[in-house]
Amino acid sequence: MEYNIAVIPGDGIGPEIIREAMKVLDAVGRKYGHNFSYTQVLMGGVSIDATGVPLTDEALMTAKNSDAVLLGAVGGNVGGSNWYSLPPHLRPEAGLLALRKGLNLYANIRPAILFDELKAACPLREDIIGEGFDFVVVRELTGGLYFGDRWTKEVDGLRTATDTLVYNENEIARIAKIAFEIARKRRKKVCSVDKANVLDSSRLWRQVTKEVAENYPDVELVDMLVDNCAMQIVKDPGQFDVILTENMFGDILSDEASMVTGSIGMLSSASLGEGKLGLYEPSHGSAPDIAGQNKANPIATILSAAMMLRYSFDLDMEADRVEEAVRKVLKKGYRTVDIMSPEKTLVGTDKMGDLIAQEV
Amino acid sequence: MEYNIAVIPGDGIGPEIIREAMKVLDAVGRKYGHNFSYTQVLMGGVSIDATGVPLTDEALMTAKNSDAVLLGAVGGNVGGSNWYSLPPHLRPEAGLLALRKGLNLYANIRPAILFDELKAACPLREDIIGEGFDFVVVRELTGGLYFGDRWTKEVDGLRTATDTLVYNENEIARIAKIAFEIARKRRKKVCSVDKANVLDSSRLWRQVTKEVAENYPDVELVDMLVDNCAMQIVKDPGQFDVILTENMFGDILSDEASMVTGSIGMLSSASLGEGKLGLYEPSHGSAPDIAGQNKANPIATILSAAMMLRYSFDLDMEADRVEEAVRKVLKKGYRTVDIMSPEKTLVGTDKMGDLIAQEV
Ligand SMILES: CC(C)[C@H](C(=O)O)[C@@H](O)C(=O)O
Ligand SMILES: CC(C)[C@H](C(=O)O)[C@@H](O)C(=O)O
């Protein structure tokens, strides 16, 4: 089969980690007889430098016409750039938001896994880690405060800024369904997170989620307030299977969750919509401080590529193979600097990619 | 001197912990020759049961006319109550929000301290704890999503809910000043947390905070995105001195911060406005599961009373005395069950209060 992948290296360490993910995809292609063809797309700071905007209409079109999008990272205060003196809608991140909205990728899936081999990197005490943890944050990605109307103007002589948080029942129902579907294939527990003691949108969220839950009698639904959830992720992450939440809460909680694993260089993410087209990117950022130094950990991007094989191309076996290859390379003791520990073998970005590709 | 304190025991463990705080205040009064007089005020579930609303106008008036308000906790699914089947504006928490707004308490101050004696309770790994940490979250408390307009209605045939997040420059400037004033008496670092890459209100927040900072050249100001801050609190809490943020982000981050200390039963909070009148309450909730069992840790409430002595009554020496008494009792090995560890002496709520009062 032939698969067209729109590849967006982006900024900072983006190009280096994307290169390794492509290396691993090519190894998968050779082994299983698939043909992955890549179209490079500009987004973020590099796009601003080349075109003046963080995402051109043509770039969005290319992404739309692809079978899947693989993204490195965008933005960050890359030395010498002045991207952040531009107005907000022209900054690197605006490209990412436009891409999510343009492709209608309303479901962001971010696994928070404590890798057995990397327990030592987890910032939590051993007895809290317990048997380890493995949960998924399902974050609504095209609604809420991110895409509501906003304005700044003088009111009674004072500069006043307003953002709006809007959700309708359809937007809530479709993301809730995704969470329940995922939970069904896992430990069958959805924890829906909101602030229903304050927000109207959260009360609607809670109600619609409950309605959706009626179609999933085999899945348990629990509601949790966002402040409590922020505590529980630290106190007892093992209690979670699938966390379902709206855009802004999901931004905060999913980052907290990745940090709690201690292995943010390992965590992948997928953003999905109605069809098969998805956007796959590491959970971490563009890390401009180590860009171009062959130090970045490409594993999150490689595992994102595995998610792409699974969700967009239905290549489950191939996805398993990549995930297994990662585990084997870790087991053999190879580490990039972010996950290095005593008596392990330190390797650079490219070497890590080589090893995983070989293992495939 | 005579000080009039409005006392709100509230729900769950509220009455038990408030009783111990009053015991300690009385000891302070006897020792230093102050007269603390208490007026009991109903709020939360007990007020709903007695009056039908979570805070009556008279109750608010009594609080307004006091020198300070000491609060236990409100709400929680206390057995047998059906407070949560009431419409939102009649639920227990609505009383707390009405009190904050009614007294114009726009500044919530929540210390996140790792107590030396309780390091074992901290969920973080020892090397991350390092020398320990001691920071303060300064949360805006009467604006943002909590108090903006909200409505739920049909739009294009779909149930649609909207909340609004509004800030004007004055609301931002006054809370920023509080953060800078506090930082000035500490390690002189303010970390202002926002989501300026998405929200208009955050961009205004960042700008006004910077303007305020010009009057505090001795204090360092750093901006941080909220998702990153949620990570940094787990990764390296020792980096923070004062975290300044808006209402909803502050709700999430301050709870995360208290959990990271591992001693939520120890953490006090103060909510302040323009004058000397303040509201003092533990950071934890009403813990209905242990209510009435003499198990609750009264220390957070006792330390909140100490904050009251300091901020509302300017009784710094007396406040120091209370804080020292708490430390001494901990050093002698007394523990309530939430902070119990091997070879320590387990005591109940009342005994803990007695010990601290004696020590004063
Ligand atoms: C870059 C930023 C706009 C983005 C977000 O807030 O969604 C990022 O933090 C993320 O989580 O993917
Ligand atoms: C009870 C609730 C409305 C309140 C809030 O969200 O402010 C609480 O969580 C707090 O932090 O004091």
Coordinates of C-alpha atoms and ligand atoms in Angstrom, one line a residue, chain A residues 93 96-97 100 110 139 141 146 247 251 255 281, chain B residues 195 197-198 227, ligand 1:
Chain A
E93 CA 1.5 28.4 17.8
L96 CA -0.8 24.6 15.1
L97 CA -4.2 25.9 16.3
R100 CA -6.2 21.5 14.4
R110 CA -2.2 11.6 25.1
R139 CA -8.8 16.3 25.5
L141 CA -9.2 20.1 21.0
Y146 CA -9.2 28.2 22.6
N247 CA -9.6 21.9 25.9
D251 CA -3.9 21.3 28.2
D255 CA 1.1 18.3 30.8
E281 CA 3.2 14.6 17.4
Chain B
K195 CA -1.9 31.3 28.8
N197 CA -0.3 32.1 23.6
V198 CA -4.1 31.6 23.4
D227 CA 0.6 24.1 31.2
Ligands
LIG1 C1 1.3 25.5 21.8 C2 0.0 25.5 22.5 C3 -1.0 26.5 21.8 C4 -0.6 24.1 22.7 C5 -2.0 24.2 23.4 O1 -2.1 24.9 24.4 O2 -2.9 23.4 23.0 C6 0.3 23.2 23.4 O3 0.5 23.6 24.8 C7 -0.3 21.8 23.4 O4 -0.7 21.3 24.5 O5 -0.4 21.2 22.3

